[in-house]
Coordinates of C-alpha atoms and ligand atoms in Angstrom, one line a residue:
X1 CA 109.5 100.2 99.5
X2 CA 110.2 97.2 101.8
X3 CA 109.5 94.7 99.6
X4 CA 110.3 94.5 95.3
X5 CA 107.3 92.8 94.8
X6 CA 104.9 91.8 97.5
X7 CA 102.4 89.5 95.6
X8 CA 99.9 89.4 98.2
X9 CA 99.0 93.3 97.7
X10 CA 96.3 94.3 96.4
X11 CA 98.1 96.0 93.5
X12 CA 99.7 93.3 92.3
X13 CA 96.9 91.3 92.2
X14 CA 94.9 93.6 90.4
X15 CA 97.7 94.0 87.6
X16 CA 98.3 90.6 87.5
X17 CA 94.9 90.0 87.4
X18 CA 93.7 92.4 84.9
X19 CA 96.7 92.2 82.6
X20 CA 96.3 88.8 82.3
X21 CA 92.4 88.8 81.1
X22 CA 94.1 91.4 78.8
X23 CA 96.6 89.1 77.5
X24 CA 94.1 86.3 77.1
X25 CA 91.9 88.3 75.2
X26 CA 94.2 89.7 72.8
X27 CA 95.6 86.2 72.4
X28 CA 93.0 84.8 71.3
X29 CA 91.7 87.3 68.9
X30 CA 94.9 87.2 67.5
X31 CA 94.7 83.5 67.3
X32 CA 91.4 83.7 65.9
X33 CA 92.2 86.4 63.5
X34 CA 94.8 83.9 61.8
X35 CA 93.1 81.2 62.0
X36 CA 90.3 82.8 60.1
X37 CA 92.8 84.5 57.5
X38 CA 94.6 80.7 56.6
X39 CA 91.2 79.3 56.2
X40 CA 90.2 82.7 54.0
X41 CA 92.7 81.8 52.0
X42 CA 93.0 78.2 51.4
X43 CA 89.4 78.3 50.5
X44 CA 89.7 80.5 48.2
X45 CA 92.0 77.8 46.2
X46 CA 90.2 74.8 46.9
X47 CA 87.1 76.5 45.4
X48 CA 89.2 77.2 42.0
X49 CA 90.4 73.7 42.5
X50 CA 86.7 72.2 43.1
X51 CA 86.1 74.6 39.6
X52 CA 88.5 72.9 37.5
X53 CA 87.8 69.8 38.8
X54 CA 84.3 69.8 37.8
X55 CA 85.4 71.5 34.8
X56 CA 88.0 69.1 33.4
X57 CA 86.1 66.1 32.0
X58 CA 84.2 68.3 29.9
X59 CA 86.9 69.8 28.3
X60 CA 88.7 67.0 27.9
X61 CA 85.4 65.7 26.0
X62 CA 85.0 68.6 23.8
X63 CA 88.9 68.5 22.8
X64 CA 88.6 64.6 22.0
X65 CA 86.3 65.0 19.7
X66 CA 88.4 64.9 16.7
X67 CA 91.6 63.6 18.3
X68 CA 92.3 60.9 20.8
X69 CA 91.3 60.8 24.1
X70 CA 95.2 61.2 25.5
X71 CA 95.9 64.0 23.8
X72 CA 92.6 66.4 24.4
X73 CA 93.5 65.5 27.9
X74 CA 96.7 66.6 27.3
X75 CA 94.9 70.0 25.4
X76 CA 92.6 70.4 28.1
X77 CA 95.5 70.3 31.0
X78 CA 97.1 73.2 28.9
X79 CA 94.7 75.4 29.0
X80 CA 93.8 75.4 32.2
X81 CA 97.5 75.5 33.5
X82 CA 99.3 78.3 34.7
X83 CA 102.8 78.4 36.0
X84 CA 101.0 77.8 40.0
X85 CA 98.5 75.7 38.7
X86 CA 99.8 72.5 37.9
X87 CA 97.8 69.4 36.4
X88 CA 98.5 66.1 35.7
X89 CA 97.1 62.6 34.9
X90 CA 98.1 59.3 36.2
X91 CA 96.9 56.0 35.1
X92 CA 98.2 52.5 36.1
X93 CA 100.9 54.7 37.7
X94 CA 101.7 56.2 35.1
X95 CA 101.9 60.1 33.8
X96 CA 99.7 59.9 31.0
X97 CA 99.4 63.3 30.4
X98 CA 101.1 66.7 32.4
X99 CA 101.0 70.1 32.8
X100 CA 104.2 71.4 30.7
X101 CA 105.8 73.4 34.2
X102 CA 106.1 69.6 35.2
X103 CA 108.4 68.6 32.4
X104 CA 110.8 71.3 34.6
X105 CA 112.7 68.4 36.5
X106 CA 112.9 69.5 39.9
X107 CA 109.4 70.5 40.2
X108 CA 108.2 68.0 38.1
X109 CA 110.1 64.9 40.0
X110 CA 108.8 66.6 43.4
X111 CA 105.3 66.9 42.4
X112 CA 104.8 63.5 40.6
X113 CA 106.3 61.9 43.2
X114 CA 103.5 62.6 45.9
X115 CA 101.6 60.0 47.1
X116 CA 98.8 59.4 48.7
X117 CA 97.1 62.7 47.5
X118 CA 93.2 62.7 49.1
X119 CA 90.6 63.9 46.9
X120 CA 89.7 67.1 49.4
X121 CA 92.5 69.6 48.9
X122 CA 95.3 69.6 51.2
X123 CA 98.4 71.6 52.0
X124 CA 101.7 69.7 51.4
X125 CA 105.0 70.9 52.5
X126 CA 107.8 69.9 49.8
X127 CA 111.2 71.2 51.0
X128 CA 110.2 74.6 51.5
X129 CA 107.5 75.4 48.7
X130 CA 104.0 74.9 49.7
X131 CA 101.7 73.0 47.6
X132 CA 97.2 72.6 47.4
X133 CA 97.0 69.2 46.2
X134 CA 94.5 66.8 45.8
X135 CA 93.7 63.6 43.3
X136 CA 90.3 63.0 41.9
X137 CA 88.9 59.8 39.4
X138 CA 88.6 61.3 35.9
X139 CA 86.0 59.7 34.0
X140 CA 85.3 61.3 30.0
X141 CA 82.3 59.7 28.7
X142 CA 82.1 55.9 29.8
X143 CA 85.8 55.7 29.3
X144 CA 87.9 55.8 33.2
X145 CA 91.0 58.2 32.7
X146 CA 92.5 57.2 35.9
X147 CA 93.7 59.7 38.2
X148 CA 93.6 63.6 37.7
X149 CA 96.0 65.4 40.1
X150 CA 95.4 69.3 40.5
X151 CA 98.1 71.4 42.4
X152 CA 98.2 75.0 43.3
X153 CA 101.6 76.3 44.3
X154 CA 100.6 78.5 47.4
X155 CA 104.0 79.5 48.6
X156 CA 104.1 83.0 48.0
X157 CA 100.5 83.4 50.0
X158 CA 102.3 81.3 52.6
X159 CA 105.3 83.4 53.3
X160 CA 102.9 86.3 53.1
X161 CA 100.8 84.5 55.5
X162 CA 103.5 83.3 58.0
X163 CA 104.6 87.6 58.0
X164 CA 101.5 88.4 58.8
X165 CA 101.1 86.2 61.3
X166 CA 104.9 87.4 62.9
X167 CA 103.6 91.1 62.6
X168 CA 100.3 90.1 64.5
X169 CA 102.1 88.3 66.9
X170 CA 104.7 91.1 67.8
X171 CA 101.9 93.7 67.6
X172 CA 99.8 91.5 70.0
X173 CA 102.7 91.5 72.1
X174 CA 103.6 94.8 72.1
X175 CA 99.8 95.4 72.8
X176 CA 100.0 93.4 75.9
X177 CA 103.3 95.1 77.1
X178 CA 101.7 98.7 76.9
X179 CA 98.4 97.6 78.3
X180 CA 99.7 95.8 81.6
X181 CA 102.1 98.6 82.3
X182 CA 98.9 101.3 81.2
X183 CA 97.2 98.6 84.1
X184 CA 100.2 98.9 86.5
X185 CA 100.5 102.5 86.6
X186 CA 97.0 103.2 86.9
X187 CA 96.1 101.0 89.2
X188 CA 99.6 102.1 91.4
X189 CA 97.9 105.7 91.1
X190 CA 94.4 104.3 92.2
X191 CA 96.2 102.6 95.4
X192 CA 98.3 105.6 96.6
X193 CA 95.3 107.3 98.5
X194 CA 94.8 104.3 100.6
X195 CA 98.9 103.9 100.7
X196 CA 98.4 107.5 102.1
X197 CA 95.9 106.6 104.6
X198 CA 98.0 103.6 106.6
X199 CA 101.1 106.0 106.4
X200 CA 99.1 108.6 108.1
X201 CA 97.4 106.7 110.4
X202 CA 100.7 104.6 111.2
X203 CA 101.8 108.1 112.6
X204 CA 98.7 108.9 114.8
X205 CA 100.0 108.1 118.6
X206 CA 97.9 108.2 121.5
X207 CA 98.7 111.7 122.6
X208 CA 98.5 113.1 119.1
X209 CA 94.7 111.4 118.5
X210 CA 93.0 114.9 118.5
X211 CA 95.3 116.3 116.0
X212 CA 95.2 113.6 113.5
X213 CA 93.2 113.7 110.7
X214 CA 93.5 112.3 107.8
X215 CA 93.3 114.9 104.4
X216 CA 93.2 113.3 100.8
X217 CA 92.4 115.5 98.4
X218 CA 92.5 113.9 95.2
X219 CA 90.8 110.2 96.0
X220 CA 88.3 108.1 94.8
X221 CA 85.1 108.8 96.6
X222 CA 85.0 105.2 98.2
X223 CA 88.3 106.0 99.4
X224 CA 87.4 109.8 100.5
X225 CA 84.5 107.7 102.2
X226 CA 87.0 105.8 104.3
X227 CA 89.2 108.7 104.9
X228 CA 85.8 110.3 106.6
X229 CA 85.3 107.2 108.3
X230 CA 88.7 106.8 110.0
X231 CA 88.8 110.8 110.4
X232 CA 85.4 109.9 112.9
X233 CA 87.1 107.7 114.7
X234 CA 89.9 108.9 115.8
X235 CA 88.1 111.8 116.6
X236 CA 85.6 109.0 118.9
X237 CA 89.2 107.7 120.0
X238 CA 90.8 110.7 121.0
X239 CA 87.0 111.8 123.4
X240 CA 87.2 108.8 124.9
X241 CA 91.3 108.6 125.1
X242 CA 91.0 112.1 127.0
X243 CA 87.8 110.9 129.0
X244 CA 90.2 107.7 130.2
X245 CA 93.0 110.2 131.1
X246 CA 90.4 112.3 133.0
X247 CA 89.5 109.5 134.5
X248 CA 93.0 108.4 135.8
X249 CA 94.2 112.0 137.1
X250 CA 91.0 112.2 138.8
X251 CA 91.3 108.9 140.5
X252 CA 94.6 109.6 141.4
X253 CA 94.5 112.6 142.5
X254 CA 91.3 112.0 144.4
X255 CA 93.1 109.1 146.4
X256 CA 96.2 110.5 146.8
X257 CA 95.1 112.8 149.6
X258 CA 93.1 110.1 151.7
X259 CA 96.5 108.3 151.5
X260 CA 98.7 110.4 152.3
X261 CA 96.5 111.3 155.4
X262 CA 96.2 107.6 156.1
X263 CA 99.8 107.3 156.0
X264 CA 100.7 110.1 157.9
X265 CA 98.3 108.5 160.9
X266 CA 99.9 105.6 160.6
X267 CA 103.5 107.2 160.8
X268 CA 102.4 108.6 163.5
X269 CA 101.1 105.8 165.6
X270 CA 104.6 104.2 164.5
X271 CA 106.0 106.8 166.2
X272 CA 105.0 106.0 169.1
X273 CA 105.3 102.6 169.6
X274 CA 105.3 102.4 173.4
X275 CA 101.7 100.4 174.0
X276 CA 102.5 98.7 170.5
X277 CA 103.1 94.8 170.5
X278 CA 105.4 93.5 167.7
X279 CA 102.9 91.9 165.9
X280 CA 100.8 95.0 166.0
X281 CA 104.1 97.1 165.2
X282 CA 104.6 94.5 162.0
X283 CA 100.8 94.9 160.9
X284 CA 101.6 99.4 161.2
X285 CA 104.6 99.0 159.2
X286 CA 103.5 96.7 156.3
X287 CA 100.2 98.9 156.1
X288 CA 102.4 102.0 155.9
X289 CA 104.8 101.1 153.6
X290 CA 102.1 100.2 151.0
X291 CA 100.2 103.0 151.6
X292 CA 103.6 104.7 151.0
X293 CA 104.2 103.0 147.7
X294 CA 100.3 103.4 146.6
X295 CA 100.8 107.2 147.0
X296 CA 104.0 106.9 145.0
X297 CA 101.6 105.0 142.3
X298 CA 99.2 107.4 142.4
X299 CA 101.8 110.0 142.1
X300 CA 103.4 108.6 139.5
X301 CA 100.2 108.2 137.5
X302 CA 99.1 111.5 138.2
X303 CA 102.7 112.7 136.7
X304 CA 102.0 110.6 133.3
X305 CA 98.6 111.6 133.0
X306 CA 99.3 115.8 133.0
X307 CA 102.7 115.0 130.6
X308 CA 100.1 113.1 128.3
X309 CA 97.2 115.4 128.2
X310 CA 100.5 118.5 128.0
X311 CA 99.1 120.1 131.3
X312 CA 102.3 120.2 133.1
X313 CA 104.0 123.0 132.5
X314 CA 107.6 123.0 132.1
X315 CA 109.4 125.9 133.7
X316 CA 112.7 126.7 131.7
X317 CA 115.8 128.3 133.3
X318 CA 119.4 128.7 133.3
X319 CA 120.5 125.5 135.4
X320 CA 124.2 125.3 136.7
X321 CA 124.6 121.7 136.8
X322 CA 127.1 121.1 139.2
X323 CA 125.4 122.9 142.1
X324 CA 122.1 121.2 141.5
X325 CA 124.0 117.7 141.0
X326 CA 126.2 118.1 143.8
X327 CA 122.4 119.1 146.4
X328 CA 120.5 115.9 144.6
X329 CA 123.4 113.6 145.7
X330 CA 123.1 115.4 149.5
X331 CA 119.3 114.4 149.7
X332 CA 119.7 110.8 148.6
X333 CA 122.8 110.0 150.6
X334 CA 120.4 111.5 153.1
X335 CA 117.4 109.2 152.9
X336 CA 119.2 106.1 151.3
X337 CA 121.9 105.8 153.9
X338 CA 124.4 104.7 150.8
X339 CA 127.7 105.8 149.3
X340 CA 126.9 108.5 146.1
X341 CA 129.6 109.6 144.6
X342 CA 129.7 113.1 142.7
X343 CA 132.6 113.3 139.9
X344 CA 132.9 115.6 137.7
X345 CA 135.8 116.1 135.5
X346 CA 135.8 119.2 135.2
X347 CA 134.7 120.1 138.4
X348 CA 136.2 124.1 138.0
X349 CA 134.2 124.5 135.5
X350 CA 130.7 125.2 135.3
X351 CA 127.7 123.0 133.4
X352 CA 124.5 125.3 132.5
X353 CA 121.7 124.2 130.9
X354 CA 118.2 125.1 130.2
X355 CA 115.8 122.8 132.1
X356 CA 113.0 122.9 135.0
X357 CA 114.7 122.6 137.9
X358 CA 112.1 121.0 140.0
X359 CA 111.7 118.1 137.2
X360 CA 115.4 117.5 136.6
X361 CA 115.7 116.9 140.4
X362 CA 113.1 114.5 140.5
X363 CA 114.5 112.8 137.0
X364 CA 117.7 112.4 139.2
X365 CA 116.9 111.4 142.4
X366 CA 114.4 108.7 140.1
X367 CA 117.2 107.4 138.8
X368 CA 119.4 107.2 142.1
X369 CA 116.7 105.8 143.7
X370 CA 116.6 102.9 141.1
X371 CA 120.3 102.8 141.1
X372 CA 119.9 102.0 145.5
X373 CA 117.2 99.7 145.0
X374 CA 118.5 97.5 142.3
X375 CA 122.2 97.1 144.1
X376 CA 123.9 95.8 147.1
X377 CA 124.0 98.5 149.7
X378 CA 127.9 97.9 150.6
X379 CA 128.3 98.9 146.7
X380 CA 128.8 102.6 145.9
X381 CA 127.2 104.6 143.2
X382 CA 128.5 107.7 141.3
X383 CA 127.1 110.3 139.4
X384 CA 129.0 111.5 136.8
X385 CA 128.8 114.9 135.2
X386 CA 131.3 115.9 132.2
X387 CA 131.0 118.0 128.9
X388 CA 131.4 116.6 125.6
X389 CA 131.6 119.1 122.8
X390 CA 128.8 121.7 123.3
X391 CA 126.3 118.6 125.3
X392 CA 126.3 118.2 128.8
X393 CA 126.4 114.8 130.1
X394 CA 125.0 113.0 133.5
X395 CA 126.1 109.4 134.0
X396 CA 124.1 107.6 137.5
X397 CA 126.2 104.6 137.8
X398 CA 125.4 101.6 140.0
X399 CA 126.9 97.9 140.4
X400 CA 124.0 96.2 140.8
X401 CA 121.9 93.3 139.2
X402 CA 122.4 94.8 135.7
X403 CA 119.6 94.6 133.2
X404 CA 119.2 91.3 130.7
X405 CA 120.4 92.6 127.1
X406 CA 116.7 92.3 125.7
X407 CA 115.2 94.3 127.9
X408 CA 117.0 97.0 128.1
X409 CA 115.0 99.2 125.5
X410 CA 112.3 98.3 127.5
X411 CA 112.6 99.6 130.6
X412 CA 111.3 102.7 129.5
X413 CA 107.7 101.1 128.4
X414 CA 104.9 102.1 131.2
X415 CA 104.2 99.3 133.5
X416 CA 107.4 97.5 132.2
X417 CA 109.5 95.7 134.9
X418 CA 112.5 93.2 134.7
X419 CA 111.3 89.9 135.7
X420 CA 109.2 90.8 138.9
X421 CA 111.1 87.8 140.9
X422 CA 114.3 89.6 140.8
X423 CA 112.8 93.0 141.8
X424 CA 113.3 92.5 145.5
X425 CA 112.3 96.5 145.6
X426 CA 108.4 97.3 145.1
X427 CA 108.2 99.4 142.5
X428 CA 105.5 100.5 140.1
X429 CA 107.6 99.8 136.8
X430 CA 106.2 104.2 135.5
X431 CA 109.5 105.6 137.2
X432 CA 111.7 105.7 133.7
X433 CA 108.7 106.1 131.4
X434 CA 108.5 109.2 133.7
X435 CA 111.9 110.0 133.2
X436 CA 112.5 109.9 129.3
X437 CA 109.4 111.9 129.1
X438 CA 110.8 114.5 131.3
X439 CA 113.7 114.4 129.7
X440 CA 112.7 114.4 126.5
X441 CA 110.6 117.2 127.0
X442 CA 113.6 119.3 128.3
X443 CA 115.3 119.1 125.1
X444 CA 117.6 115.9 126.2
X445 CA 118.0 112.5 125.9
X446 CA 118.7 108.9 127.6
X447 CA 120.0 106.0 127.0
X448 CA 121.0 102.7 129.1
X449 CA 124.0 100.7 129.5
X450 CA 124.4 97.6 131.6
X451 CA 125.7 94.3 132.4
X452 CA 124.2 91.5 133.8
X453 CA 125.5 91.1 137.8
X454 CA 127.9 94.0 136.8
X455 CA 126.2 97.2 136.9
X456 CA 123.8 99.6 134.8
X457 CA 124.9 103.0 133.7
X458 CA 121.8 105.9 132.7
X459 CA 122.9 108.7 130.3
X460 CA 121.1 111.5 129.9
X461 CA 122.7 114.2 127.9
X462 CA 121.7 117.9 127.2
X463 CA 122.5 120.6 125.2
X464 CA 124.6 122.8 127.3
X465 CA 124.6 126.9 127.3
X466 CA 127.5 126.9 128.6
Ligands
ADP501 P1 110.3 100.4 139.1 O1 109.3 101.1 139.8 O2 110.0 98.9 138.9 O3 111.7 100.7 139.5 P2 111.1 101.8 136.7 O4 110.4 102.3 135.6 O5 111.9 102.8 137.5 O6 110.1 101.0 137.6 O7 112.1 100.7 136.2 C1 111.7 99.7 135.3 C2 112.5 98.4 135.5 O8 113.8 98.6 135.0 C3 112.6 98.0 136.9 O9 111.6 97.2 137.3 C4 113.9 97.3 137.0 O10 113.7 95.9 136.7 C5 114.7 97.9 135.9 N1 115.7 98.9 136.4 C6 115.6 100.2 136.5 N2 116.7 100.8 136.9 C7 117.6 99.7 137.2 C8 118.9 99.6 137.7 N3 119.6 100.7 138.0 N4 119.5 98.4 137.7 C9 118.8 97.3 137.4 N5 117.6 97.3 136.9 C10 116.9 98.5 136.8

């Protein structure tokens, strides 16, 4: 995984997404859910309250019928007190009568001491105990009482509230933790078939298109759908990938023989140059040496286009390395008019490996040729053979123009060449795509070292038999 959390992707989105319409809705049922429960239960109390309110006066009435009006208020407020439901009277700001709890100092200095009580029942906090309270007019008869105060201590059914609320809270959390990771891992499992599909089709290269295909067995159907869809595809890619190389071996091959006939004509009126004049001579040459360097191309192409489509065949053998080393380096001092050096090391000893023999010479003599081409001709160039361990290893070293740092794993790309201003020498830029293909094919590998203005150095190495 490249990245911890890459917010963009679908996944996350989703989970993010869906957990938080989760959270939201379990939020706010939770909110509601309290909400309703505190206004369950203060109801509950202001309707008892609303009952003794109504309630009162008459009492008081039918207690003052044989004593004072004080005192059957005083009658009436005991019995309808309980130790939660406190009562009281106030007239001209003073307690007239009282609920006998309040006589209890600290409640009774706490309560009394409220003011502004409304006459619709309200909650008020008094250091830590919660009370209903509200104040009324009391009128008995025609006579005006003054204020009736009614209080319900609620406390208890706060602190159970308040728990309740902490449980719900903590559930609702918990709730939401389960659920988004419920959301994550489902939705992680819903995305790996199409996770599966770009890591499958992220290793689908040109020459593999026919082979690919792309198997999910346990997928969504849209996904299956898509799978089926891409599986066409490639399988529209790879017809028309082999109709394209077709094509190209054709072509080449087709115009590689008029060519090389053309060329030959013209190598042979070059040759003799007697009725010739110069400019005519120049015209013969130039003509020749593309024709030359087309046939090359269309070699070349014709090379990549059977190693792509696997039609060359590779013939395997028992290769002593130093023999076929020491004849490459005859044939291209031979045609490049340049100093090759052979050195080996361990030149008493023998280098076998397993490789076409045919294809290793032309690997070499590609990279010798590049080695002339991109050097001064008064500078040498060495090949190199040693052993290290059980590989063998071929070094073509030049000191030529060298190859700019980031490029050099790029050489091998088809069609790629180093700044074409500096290439003095035509080339087609297929030569080393040619090569590590060969090479890789053989079993072996290559790699590049160079300098800028100092030289390049190609390494191919093999595992030797001996
Ligand atoms: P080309 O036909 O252009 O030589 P190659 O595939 O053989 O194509 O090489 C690709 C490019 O790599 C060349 O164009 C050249 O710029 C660079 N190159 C290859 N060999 C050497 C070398 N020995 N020294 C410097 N540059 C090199």
């Amino acid at each position: 995984m490249g990245k911890i959390l890459d917010t963009a992707s679908l996944k996350v989105r989703l989970t993010v997404g869906i957990a938080s319409m989760a959270a939201f809705g379990l939020g706010s049922l939770a909110v509601w859910t309290s909400m309703r429960m505190q206004q369950i239960l203060v109801s509950t109390h202001k309707e008892n309250m609303k009952y003794i309110a109504n309630r009162f006066p008459r009492d008081v009435e039918i207690y003052s019928e044989m004593i004072p009006l004080q005192q059957g208020a005083q009658r009436a407020i005991n019995s309808l007190s309980t130790p939660d439901k406190l009562i009281w009277i106030k007239n001209a700001g003073k307690v007239i009568a009282k609920s006998e709890a309040l006589n209890e100092v600290e409640i009774g200095n706490r309560l009394l001491a409220v003011d502004n009580v409304p006459i619709i029942p309200q909650v008020k906090d008094l250091n830590g105990s919660y009370w209903l309270m509200c104040a009324i007019p009391l009128r008995v008869g025609d006579d005006n009482l003054g204020q009736l105060y009614l209080a319900h201590n609620i406390t208890n059914d706060r602190i159970m509230f308040v728990n309740l609320i902490r449980s719900l809270a903590g559930a609702t959390v918990i709730a939401i933790a389960v659920m988004t990771t419920v959301i994550a891992i489902y939705i992680h499992r819903s995305m790996q078939p199409l996770k599966r599909i770009s890591q499958l089709t992220s290793t689908i290269s040109a020459d593999k298109l026919d082979q690919a295909h792309i198997n999910l067995k346990q997928a969504p159907s849209e996904v299956k759908e898509l799978a089926e869809t891409v599986d066409e595809m490639l399988v529209r890619l790879a017809e028309a990938w082999e109709h394209q190389r077709e094509l190209l071996s054709n072509v080449s091959h087709e115009l590689r023989t008029p060519l090389t006939i053309i060329s030959g004509y013209l190598q042979s009126i070059l040759r003799r140059e007697n009725n010739l004049s110069q400019m005519q001579i120049e015209a013969l040459t130039t003509a020749a040496s593309e024709a030359d360097r087309t046939v090359q191309l269309l070699q070349d192409l014709l090379d990549l286009a059977r190693l792509d489509s696997g039609r060359m065949q590779l013939q395997l053998e028992n290769i002593i390395l130093n023999d076929l080393i020491h004849e490459v380096v005859g044939m291209a001092k031979q045609y490049s008019n340049r100093t090759i050096d052979f050195d080996t090391k361990s030149s008493d000893r023998l280098i076998i490996i397993e490789a076409d023999n045919h294809r290793l010479k032309q690997v070499l003599l590609n990279l010798i040729d590049n080695a002339v081409k991109y050097s001064d001709p008064e500078t040498s160039i060495t090949v190199k053979l040693s052993r290290e361990n059980n590989r063998a290893v071929i070094q073509v070293c030049d000191r030529g123009v060298g190859i700019p740092l980031q490029q050099q794993n790029r050489i091998f790309e088809r069609f790629f060449r180093v700044d074409e201003a500096r290439n003095r020498a035509g080339g087609t830029g297929l030569g080393l795509s040619i090569v590590k293909t060969l090479v890789e094919r053989m079993g072996g590998s290559i790699s590049v070292r160079s300098q800028l203005n100092q030289g390049s150095t190609f390494t191919i190495c093999f595992l030797s038999v001996a």
